[in-house]
Coordinates of C-alpha atoms and ligand atoms in Angstrom, one line a residue:
M1 CA 154.7 252.1 101.6
A2 CA 157.0 252.7 99.3
Q3 CA 158.9 255.9 99.1
S4 CA 159.3 257.8 96.6
I5 CA 162.1 260.0 95.7
Q6 CA 163.5 262.6 92.8
A7 CA 166.2 261.5 91.3
G8 CA 166.2 264.0 87.7
D9 CA 162.6 263.3 86.4
N10 CA 162.2 260.1 86.7
P11 CA 161.2 259.6 91.0
I12 CA 162.6 256.0 92.4
Q13 CA 160.7 253.7 94.5
A14 CA 162.4 253.4 97.8
Y15 CA 161.8 249.5 99.3
D16 CA 161.9 248.3 102.4
L17 CA 163.2 244.6 100.8
A18 CA 163.5 243.9 97.3
V19 CA 162.5 239.7 96.1
I20 CA 164.1 239.0 92.9
G21 CA 162.1 235.8 92.1
G22 CA 157.9 234.8 91.7
G23 CA 158.7 231.1 92.3
I24 CA 157.5 229.6 95.7
N25 CA 160.7 231.0 98.0
G26 CA 160.0 234.9 97.0
A27 CA 156.9 234.8 96.8
G28 CA 156.5 233.4 100.4
I29 CA 158.9 236.0 101.5
A30 CA 157.6 238.5 100.4
A31 CA 153.9 237.5 101.8
D32 CA 155.7 237.2 105.1
A33 CA 157.4 241.1 105.1
A34 CA 154.7 242.2 104.1
G35 CA 152.6 240.5 106.6
R36 CA 155.3 242.1 109.5
G37 CA 154.9 246.1 108.4
L38 CA 157.8 245.8 104.7
S39 CA 157.6 248.1 102.0
V40 CA 158.3 245.5 100.1
F41 CA 158.5 244.6 95.9
L42 CA 159.2 240.9 94.4
C43 CA 159.9 241.1 90.4
E44 CA 159.9 237.6 88.5
R45 CA 161.2 237.6 85.0
D46 CA 158.3 235.3 83.6
D47 CA 155.0 234.6 84.7
L48 CA 154.7 233.9 88.9
A49 CA 155.6 229.4 89.6
S50 CA 156.7 229.8 86.0
H51 CA 160.2 227.1 86.4
T52 CA 160.8 224.8 89.7
S53 CA 157.6 225.6 91.4
S54 CA 155.7 224.5 89.0
A55 CA 157.2 221.7 88.3
S56 CA 157.0 219.7 91.1
S57 CA 156.1 216.0 92.0
K58 CA 153.1 218.5 94.2
L59 CA 153.4 217.3 97.6
V60 CA 153.6 219.0 100.7
H61 CA 155.8 215.6 102.7
G62 CA 157.8 214.8 105.1
G63 CA 159.7 212.9 102.9
L64 CA 159.8 210.2 104.4
R65 CA 163.4 208.7 101.8
Y66 CA 164.4 211.6 104.2
L67 CA 165.6 209.5 106.4
E68 CA 166.8 207.5 105.2
H69 CA 169.5 209.9 105.0
Y70 CA 168.9 211.3 108.2
E71 CA 167.6 214.2 107.6
F72 CA 165.7 214.5 110.4
R73 CA 165.5 218.7 111.2
L74 CA 163.9 218.8 107.6
V75 CA 161.5 215.3 108.3
R76 CA 160.4 217.1 111.3
E77 CA 159.8 220.8 109.9
A78 CA 159.0 219.7 107.1
L79 CA 155.7 217.3 109.1
A80 CA 155.2 220.0 110.9
E81 CA 154.1 222.0 107.9
R82 CA 151.6 219.8 106.5
E83 CA 149.3 219.9 108.5
V84 CA 150.2 224.2 108.7
L85 CA 149.3 224.5 104.9
L86 CA 146.2 222.5 105.4
R87 CA 144.5 224.8 107.5
K88 CA 145.7 227.9 106.0
A89 CA 144.9 226.5 102.3
P90 CA 142.5 223.9 102.4
H91 CA 141.4 224.5 99.0
I92 CA 144.3 223.9 97.4
V93 CA 146.3 221.3 99.4
R94 CA 144.4 218.6 100.6
P95 CA 145.4 214.8 102.6
M96 CA 146.8 212.3 100.2
R97 CA 147.7 208.4 101.2
F98 CA 150.0 206.7 100.0
V99 CA 150.8 203.2 99.9
L100 CA 153.9 201.7 99.5
P101 CA 154.6 198.0 98.3
H102 CA 156.6 196.0 99.8
R103 CA 159.9 194.9 98.1
P104 CA 162.1 192.9 101.1
H105 CA 165.1 192.5 98.9
L106 CA 164.7 196.9 98.8
R107 CA 164.2 197.5 101.8
P108 CA 163.4 194.8 104.5
A109 CA 160.3 195.7 106.1
W110 CA 161.6 196.2 110.2
M111 CA 164.0 199.5 108.7
I112 CA 159.7 200.3 106.8
R113 CA 158.3 199.9 110.2
A114 CA 161.1 201.7 112.2
G115 CA 161.0 204.1 109.2
L116 CA 156.9 205.2 109.4
F117 CA 156.9 205.0 113.6
L118 CA 159.3 208.1 113.1
Y119 CA 157.3 209.8 110.2
D120 CA 154.3 209.2 112.3
H121 CA 155.7 210.7 115.6
L122 CA 158.2 213.2 114.6
G123 CA 156.2 215.9 113.6
K124 CA 153.0 217.5 115.2
R125 CA 150.4 215.3 113.6
E126 CA 146.2 216.0 114.8
Q127 CA 144.5 215.1 111.4
L128 CA 146.1 213.1 109.2
P129 CA 145.5 209.9 110.1
G130 CA 148.7 207.2 111.5
S131 CA 150.6 204.5 108.8
H132 CA 150.0 201.2 108.8
G133 CA 150.4 198.0 107.1
V134 CA 148.3 196.3 104.4
K135 CA 147.4 193.6 102.0
F136 CA 146.6 193.3 99.1
D137 CA 143.5 191.5 97.1
S138 CA 142.6 189.9 93.8
A139 CA 141.6 193.6 93.5
S140 CA 145.2 195.2 93.8
A141 CA 146.1 196.8 90.8
L142 CA 149.5 195.6 91.8
K143 CA 151.3 192.7 89.8
P144 CA 149.7 189.4 92.3
S145 CA 153.1 188.5 93.5
I146 CA 153.0 192.0 95.2
K147 CA 151.0 190.7 98.6
R148 CA 151.7 193.5 100.8
G149 CA 152.9 196.8 102.2
F150 CA 152.7 199.7 104.4
E151 CA 150.2 203.0 104.1
Y152 CA 150.8 206.0 105.3
S153 CA 149.9 209.9 105.7
D154 CA 151.0 212.9 103.8
C155 CA 149.3 216.4 101.2
W156 CA 149.1 216.9 97.9
V157 CA 148.5 220.5 96.5
D158 CA 148.2 223.3 93.5
D159 CA 151.6 223.9 93.9
A160 CA 152.0 227.1 91.4
R161 CA 148.6 228.0 93.0
L162 CA 150.2 228.0 95.7
V163 CA 152.6 230.8 94.3
V164 CA 150.3 233.0 94.0
L165 CA 148.3 232.8 96.9
N166 CA 151.7 233.7 98.8
A167 CA 151.5 236.3 95.8
Q168 CA 147.7 237.8 96.9
A169 CA 148.6 237.6 100.0
A170 CA 152.2 239.9 99.9
Q171 CA 150.0 242.2 97.8
E172 CA 147.1 242.1 99.9
K173 CA 149.9 243.5 102.5
G174 CA 151.0 246.3 100.5
A175 CA 153.7 244.7 98.4
N176 CA 154.6 245.7 94.6
I177 CA 154.4 242.3 92.7
Q178 CA 156.4 242.6 89.1
T179 CA 155.7 239.9 87.0
R180 CA 157.8 239.9 83.4
T181 CA 159.7 241.6 84.6
A182 CA 164.7 240.9 85.2
C183 CA 166.5 242.1 87.9
V184 CA 169.4 242.6 84.7
G185 CA 171.8 245.1 87.9
A186 CA 172.5 245.7 91.1
H187 CA 175.0 247.8 93.3
K188 CA 175.4 248.9 96.4
D189 CA 174.6 252.1 97.1
G190 CA 174.9 253.8 100.4
E191 CA 172.2 252.2 102.8
G192 CA 170.8 250.1 100.3
W193 CA 170.5 249.3 97.0
L194 CA 169.7 250.3 93.2
V195 CA 168.5 247.8 91.4
T196 CA 168.0 247.9 88.0
L197 CA 164.6 246.2 85.9
Q198 CA 163.9 245.7 82.3
R199 CA 160.1 245.0 81.6
A200 CA 159.3 242.5 78.8
D201 CA 159.3 245.4 76.2
G202 CA 163.1 245.8 76.6
S203 CA 162.1 249.7 78.8
R204 CA 163.6 249.5 82.0
Y205 CA 163.4 251.5 85.4
S206 CA 164.7 251.3 89.2
I207 CA 163.9 251.4 92.3
R208 CA 166.0 250.9 95.6
C209 CA 165.9 249.1 98.8
R210 CA 167.4 248.6 102.1
A211 CA 167.7 245.0 101.6
L212 CA 167.7 242.6 98.8
V213 CA 166.8 239.3 98.7
N214 CA 168.1 236.4 95.9
A215 CA 165.1 234.0 95.6
A216 CA 166.1 233.6 92.2
G217 CA 165.9 228.9 92.6
P218 CA 168.2 227.9 89.9
W219 CA 169.8 230.7 88.8
V220 CA 170.7 231.5 92.6
A221 CA 174.7 231.9 91.9
K222 CA 174.6 233.7 88.6
L223 CA 172.2 236.3 89.2
L224 CA 175.1 236.3 92.5
G225 CA 177.7 236.9 89.8
E226 CA 176.3 238.5 87.1
Q227 CA 174.3 240.6 88.0
L228 CA 175.0 241.6 91.3
R229 CA 178.7 240.6 90.8
E230 CA 178.9 239.0 94.4
R231 CA 181.0 235.6 95.3
S232 CA 178.1 232.9 95.5
P233 CA 179.3 231.6 99.5
Y234 CA 178.2 228.6 98.5
G235 CA 177.9 225.9 95.0
I236 CA 174.5 224.8 93.7
R237 CA 174.2 221.3 91.9
L238 CA 171.4 221.6 89.4
V239 CA 169.1 218.4 89.8
Q240 CA 167.0 217.4 86.9
G241 CA 163.3 215.4 87.8
S242 CA 160.5 215.0 85.3
H243 CA 157.5 213.2 85.3
I244 CA 154.9 211.9 82.9
I245 CA 150.7 211.9 83.0
V246 CA 148.8 208.6 82.0
P247 CA 145.5 208.2 81.3
R248 CA 144.6 207.0 85.1
L249 CA 146.2 204.0 86.1
Y250 CA 143.8 202.8 89.3
E251 CA 141.2 203.5 91.2
G252 CA 141.4 205.3 94.3
E253 CA 142.3 208.4 95.8
H254 CA 145.5 207.2 97.4
A255 CA 148.8 207.2 95.3
F256 CA 152.0 204.8 95.3
I257 CA 154.9 204.8 96.4
L258 CA 157.1 202.7 94.4
Q259 CA 160.5 201.9 95.4
N260 CA 163.0 201.2 92.3
E261 CA 165.8 198.7 91.9
D262 CA 168.6 201.7 92.6
R263 CA 166.5 201.7 95.7
R264 CA 165.1 204.9 94.4
I265 CA 161.4 206.2 94.8
V266 CA 158.8 207.1 92.7
F267 CA 155.5 208.6 93.0
A268 CA 152.0 207.6 91.4
I269 CA 150.3 210.1 91.5
P270 CA 145.9 210.6 90.9
Y271 CA 145.8 213.7 88.9
L272 CA 142.8 215.8 88.3
D273 CA 140.2 212.5 88.8
R274 CA 141.2 211.3 84.8
Y275 CA 145.3 211.3 85.1
T276 CA 147.9 209.4 87.2
M277 CA 151.0 211.2 87.2
I278 CA 154.1 209.3 87.8
G279 CA 157.6 211.4 88.8
T280 CA 160.4 212.0 89.4
T281 CA 163.5 210.7 88.8
D282 CA 167.1 212.8 89.6
R283 CA 169.5 213.6 87.1
E284 CA 172.9 216.2 87.2
Y285 CA 171.9 218.9 84.5
R286 CA 174.0 221.5 82.7
G287 CA 172.2 223.1 80.3
D288 CA 169.8 226.3 81.0
P289 CA 167.0 225.8 83.7
A290 CA 164.3 227.6 81.7
Q291 CA 165.0 225.4 78.9
V292 CA 164.6 221.6 80.7
A293 CA 162.7 219.1 79.6
I294 CA 162.8 215.1 79.5
T295 CA 165.1 212.7 78.2
E296 CA 163.8 209.3 76.3
A297 CA 165.6 208.0 78.8
E298 CA 163.8 209.4 82.1
I299 CA 160.8 208.2 80.0
D300 CA 162.4 205.1 79.7
Y301 CA 162.3 205.0 83.4
L302 CA 159.5 205.9 84.4
L303 CA 157.6 203.8 83.1
G304 CA 160.1 201.1 84.0
V305 CA 158.9 201.6 87.4
V306 CA 155.2 201.7 87.1
N307 CA 155.4 198.3 85.2
D308 CA 157.2 196.6 87.6
H309 CA 154.6 197.1 89.9
F310 CA 151.1 197.7 88.5
R311 CA 149.3 194.2 86.2
Y312 CA 148.1 197.6 83.4
Q313 CA 151.5 197.7 81.3
V314 CA 151.7 201.7 80.8
R315 CA 152.7 202.1 77.1
R316 CA 155.1 205.6 75.4
E317 CA 152.0 206.1 73.6
E318 CA 149.7 206.7 76.4
I319 CA 151.5 209.8 77.7
L320 CA 149.5 212.7 77.2
H321 CA 151.9 215.5 78.8
S322 CA 155.0 215.6 80.9
F323 CA 157.1 218.0 82.7
S324 CA 160.4 219.6 83.7
G325 CA 162.2 221.1 86.7
V326 CA 165.2 221.8 87.9
R327 CA 166.0 221.7 91.7
P328 CA 168.3 224.3 92.9
L329 CA 170.0 222.6 95.4
C330 CA 172.7 223.6 97.4
D331 CA 175.8 221.2 96.9
D332 CA 177.6 219.5 100.0
E333 CA 179.3 217.5 97.4
S334 CA 177.6 213.7 97.4
D335 CA 178.1 211.9 94.7
N336 CA 174.5 210.6 93.7
P337 CA 172.3 213.4 92.5
S338 CA 169.3 211.9 95.0
A339 CA 171.3 212.2 97.9
I340 CA 172.0 215.9 96.9
T341 CA 170.5 217.3 100.8
R342 CA 167.1 218.9 100.3
D343 CA 167.2 221.0 103.5
Y344 CA 167.7 225.1 102.5
T345 CA 170.0 227.2 103.6
L346 CA 170.0 230.9 103.6
A347 CA 173.4 233.0 102.6
L348 CA 173.4 236.6 104.5
A349 CA 176.1 239.4 103.9
D350 CA 175.8 241.5 106.0
G351 CA 177.3 244.9 105.2
P352 CA 175.5 248.6 105.2
A353 CA 173.7 246.8 101.8
P354 CA 172.2 243.2 103.0
L355 CA 172.1 240.8 100.9
L356 CA 170.1 237.5 101.3
S357 CA 170.4 234.6 99.2
V358 CA 168.3 231.2 99.1
F359 CA 169.8 228.1 98.6
G360 CA 167.8 225.1 97.7
G361 CA 164.2 224.3 99.9
K362 CA 161.5 222.6 99.5
L363 CA 157.4 223.6 98.9
T364 CA 156.9 222.0 102.4
T365 CA 159.2 224.9 104.2
Y366 CA 158.2 227.5 102.2
R367 CA 156.6 229.4 105.0
K368 CA 159.5 228.1 107.9
L369 CA 162.2 229.4 105.0
A370 CA 160.3 233.2 105.5
E371 CA 160.3 233.2 108.7
S372 CA 164.1 232.4 108.6
A373 CA 164.9 235.0 106.1
M374 CA 162.7 237.1 108.8
A375 CA 164.7 236.0 111.7
Q376 CA 168.4 237.3 109.6
L377 CA 167.0 240.7 108.8
K378 CA 165.3 241.2 111.5
P379 CA 168.9 243.7 112.8
Y380 CA 167.9 245.9 109.7
F381 CA 164.4 246.1 110.7
P382 CA 164.1 246.0 114.1
T383 CA 159.8 247.9 114.4
M384 CA 159.3 245.1 112.0
G385 CA 156.5 242.7 113.3
A386 CA 156.5 239.1 114.9
P387 CA 155.8 236.3 113.4
W388 CA 152.4 235.2 111.1
T389 CA 151.9 233.5 108.9
A390 CA 151.2 229.8 110.3
D391 CA 147.9 231.0 111.3
A392 CA 146.5 232.8 108.5
P393 CA 144.8 231.5 106.0
L394 CA 146.1 232.1 102.3
P395 CA 143.7 233.3 99.8
G396 CA 140.6 231.8 99.4
G397 CA 141.2 229.7 102.2
E398 CA 139.2 231.9 104.6
E399 CA 136.7 230.5 107.0
M400 CA 136.7 227.1 104.7
G401 CA 137.5 223.8 107.3
T402 CA 138.0 221.4 105.2
D403 CA 134.3 221.7 103.5
V404 CA 135.9 222.4 99.9
G405 CA 132.6 220.0 99.0
G406 CA 130.5 222.4 101.7
L407 CA 131.6 225.6 98.8
A408 CA 131.5 223.7 96.0
H409 CA 127.2 223.4 96.6
A410 CA 127.0 226.6 98.1
L411 CA 128.8 228.1 94.3
Q412 CA 126.0 225.4 91.9
R413 CA 123.1 226.8 94.4
E414 CA 123.8 230.8 93.8
V415 CA 124.3 230.6 90.3
R416 CA 121.7 229.2 87.8
G417 CA 122.6 226.6 85.2
L418 CA 126.4 226.5 87.0
P419 CA 127.8 222.6 85.9
A420 CA 129.0 220.7 89.3
T421 CA 132.4 220.5 87.7
L422 CA 132.7 223.4 87.1
A423 CA 131.6 224.7 90.3
A424 CA 134.0 221.5 92.2
R425 CA 136.8 222.9 90.3
W426 CA 136.4 226.5 91.1
A427 CA 136.4 225.1 94.9
T428 CA 139.8 223.6 95.0
T429 CA 141.4 226.2 92.8
Y430 CA 140.2 229.8 94.0
G431 CA 138.4 228.4 97.6
Q432 CA 136.4 231.2 98.9
R433 CA 138.1 234.0 96.3
S434 CA 135.9 231.7 93.3
W435 CA 132.9 235.0 95.1
R436 CA 135.1 237.7 93.9
L437 CA 136.0 235.7 90.7
L438 CA 131.8 236.1 89.9
G439 CA 131.0 239.1 91.1
E440 CA 127.2 240.0 90.9
V441 CA 126.9 236.7 87.8
R442 CA 123.8 234.4 89.0
D443 CA 123.8 233.0 85.9
I444 CA 126.0 230.8 83.5
S445 CA 125.1 233.2 80.7
G446 CA 127.2 236.3 83.2
L447 CA 130.1 234.5 82.6
G448 CA 130.6 235.8 79.1
E449 CA 131.9 233.4 76.5
C450 CA 133.2 229.7 76.6
L451 CA 136.5 229.8 75.3
G452 CA 137.0 225.5 75.5
A453 CA 136.3 223.5 77.8
D454 CA 134.7 224.2 80.9
L455 CA 136.8 227.6 80.9
Y456 CA 134.7 231.4 80.4
A457 CA 135.8 234.6 79.7
R458 CA 134.6 236.0 83.6
E459 CA 137.6 233.8 85.3
V460 CA 140.3 234.8 82.5
D461 CA 139.0 238.3 83.5
Y462 CA 139.8 237.5 86.6
L463 CA 142.9 235.7 86.3
C464 CA 144.4 238.9 84.7
E465 CA 143.4 240.9 87.4
A466 CA 143.7 239.4 90.9
E467 CA 146.3 237.5 89.8
W468 CA 148.7 238.6 87.5
A469 CA 148.1 235.9 84.3
S470 CA 148.8 237.2 80.6
E471 CA 149.1 234.4 78.3
A472 CA 148.1 231.5 77.7
D473 CA 150.3 229.2 79.8
D474 CA 149.9 231.2 82.9
V475 CA 146.1 230.2 82.8
L476 CA 146.3 226.9 81.1
W477 CA 149.7 225.5 83.8
R478 CA 149.7 227.6 85.9
R479 CA 146.4 228.9 87.5
T480 CA 144.3 226.2 86.1
K481 CA 145.7 222.7 84.4
L482 CA 143.1 222.7 81.9
G483 CA 146.1 222.9 80.0
L484 CA 145.5 218.9 79.8
V485 CA 141.7 219.1 77.9
F486 CA 141.8 222.3 75.9
N487 CA 142.7 221.5 71.7
A488 CA 145.1 224.0 69.5
D489 CA 141.6 225.6 68.6
E490 CA 140.8 226.5 72.2
R491 CA 144.1 227.4 72.8
T492 CA 144.4 229.7 69.9
R493 CA 140.4 231.2 70.6
L494 CA 142.2 231.8 74.1
E495 CA 145.6 233.5 73.3
R496 CA 143.4 235.3 70.6
Y497 CA 140.9 237.1 73.8
L498 CA 144.0 238.0 76.1
A499 CA 145.6 239.7 73.3
E500 CA 142.5 241.8 72.6
R501 CA 142.0 242.0 76.4
L502 CA 145.8 243.2 77.4
S503 CA 145.4 245.8 74.4
T504 CA 142.6 247.2 75.2
R505 CA 144.1 248.1 79.0
E506 CA 146.6 249.7 80.8
P507 CA 149.7 247.7 82.1
N508 CA 150.5 247.1 85.2
A509 CA 152.0 250.3 86.6
A510 CA 155.4 249.8 88.2
Ligands
FAD601 C1 161.2 216.9 90.2 C2 161.0 218.1 91.2 C3 159.7 216.7 92.5 C4 159.5 218.2 93.7 N1 159.1 218.0 94.7 C5 158.7 218.7 95.6 C6 158.1 217.8 96.4 O1 157.3 216.9 96.2 N2 157.2 218.9 97.5 C7 157.9 219.9 98.0 O2 158.1 220.1 98.5 N3 159.2 220.6 97.2 C8 159.6 219.4 95.6 N4 160.3 219.9 95.0 C9 161.4 221.3 95.5 C10 160.5 222.1 95.3 O3 159.4 222.4 94.1 C11 161.4 224.1 95.3 O4 162.0 223.8 96.0 C12 160.9 224.8 94.5 O5 160.5 224.6 93.9 C13 161.9 226.0 94.3 O6 161.8 227.1 94.2 P1 162.2 228.7 94.5 O7 161.3 229.9 94.4 O8 163.3 228.8 95.3 O9 162.3 228.8 93.0 P2 161.9 228.6 91.1 O10 160.0 228.4 91.4 O11 163.5 228.0 90.2 O12 162.0 230.7 91.2 C14 162.8 230.5 91.0 C15 162.7 232.2 90.0 O13 163.4 233.1 90.0 C16 163.2 234.0 88.8 N5 164.4 234.8 87.9 C17 165.6 233.8 87.7 N6 166.7 234.9 88.2 C18 165.2 236.5 88.0 C19 165.9 237.4 87.5 N7 167.4 238.1 86.9 N8 165.1 238.5 87.6 C20 163.6 238.3 87.7 N9 162.9 236.5 88.3 C21 164.5 235.9 88.4 C22 162.9 233.1 88.1 O14 162.2 233.6 86.5 C23 162.4 231.5 88.6 O15 160.7 232.0 88.3 C24 160.5 219.6 93.6 C25 161.7 220.0 92.6 C26 161.9 219.6 91.6 C27 162.5 219.8 90.7

């Protein structure tokens, strides 16, 4: 539990650990630390997952292409994490087959077979099927000149929800999670840090902590230099990656991994039943990470790669949505942005006030990164608990097995009038927490006003109360993906509902 220290009229809360940044790495570290018995505070300047952690390709993957860069440590760890995360969160992580069309002039078949052999065997694999060769017939969505390829397994994840579930797990273990709260300064103060925080309304307050974690993602070096007045031990390379979403390009639940002439790869991934998500790019980025947006050249590039492979030629005007993120990569002085290591580096500034900074990393390996962070902080908290996250379900993933369909049927059975599509959406969004969302409600009329698509007031209330949602984008793009189907009027209705709701409730106390 956090302790209260009196400073003048204002009690200052004191924690073992304060984490700055509510992306996957900050949320993962907060959850791990809280579960080991540390008192934990996390602040996120915007919404949880509002930056890189909601703009990923949404894959829990070993990273087949990293083998070409000899990143065996990273690939082994990431491969093994696929099944760990499948078990922890079967509602938001699901197995996916990937089809790799063979382009002999880019990579010979023997090289791909060797890579897939390693991919099948480097990491522990119990549930996911292995790789094999495939032949394409006249029914294939690919161009007739592409006659054969390979198939292997990885997983898909709802990236933003993975962050929210880790924040929930942290909170349930006692952590204090504050969104829309920026760290605007911190200085060493005896055996620890005094951290100054600023809420969205401009008001400020302070907390104390023994150890500080800088998980600010693309802002890791800026936070060090500007707020903490420390030298960054590593350079950071910001590499933009963008995706486009188009109407579904092909039938089937598998993804394609497409090899481009520049030897990069681009994924085409089935997205929310009706769409295909295409990405990503790798582009050195020098602007403000909060302002990153897809460029015309990136759109041309992505359309070029898909149209080289598929019979159907996607036109620019068919793009329904795009999103971009900035990878915060540890600078290894590589000339080529796509060759910079995707592995993570933790930098510990030792001393009476320890500071741990996170550089790089993948969504896939966030849990292992958090375990490494705890191992580095152990000397300061010798009584902290043992690693615990590998076998612990994330909120909603309890007692689910892999039967997400069974949960959707149970929801439909229990709630009169609940459409199958809504039950399925809840099952794959909230898992067992769908029952908490419902409370005593057993008839669709109890869900309140329909704000657009299949979003009812009851779900929005749940998102505000249990998942830190407060703005329309939090609900439409990060807690759900309903932004793709909401029209302008529906959005306005949701904004009005949120504004009314928030004006009648007490703000979340720090
Ligand atoms: C295009 C793209 C595709 C990717 N695809 C995959 C993939 O398929 N699979 C995979 O495993 N990985 C993937 N990744 C990598 C993965 O998304 C990132 O490694 C991961 O999301 C980084 O998380 P983070 O927590 O470090 O950063 P972020 O998610 O950016 O979180 C950092 C947070 O810190 C907050 N912050 C910054 N400064 C302050 C402050 N002063 N006070 C309070 N808060 C602050 C920010 O607002 C931000 O929310 C991809 C990345 C990109 C860009």
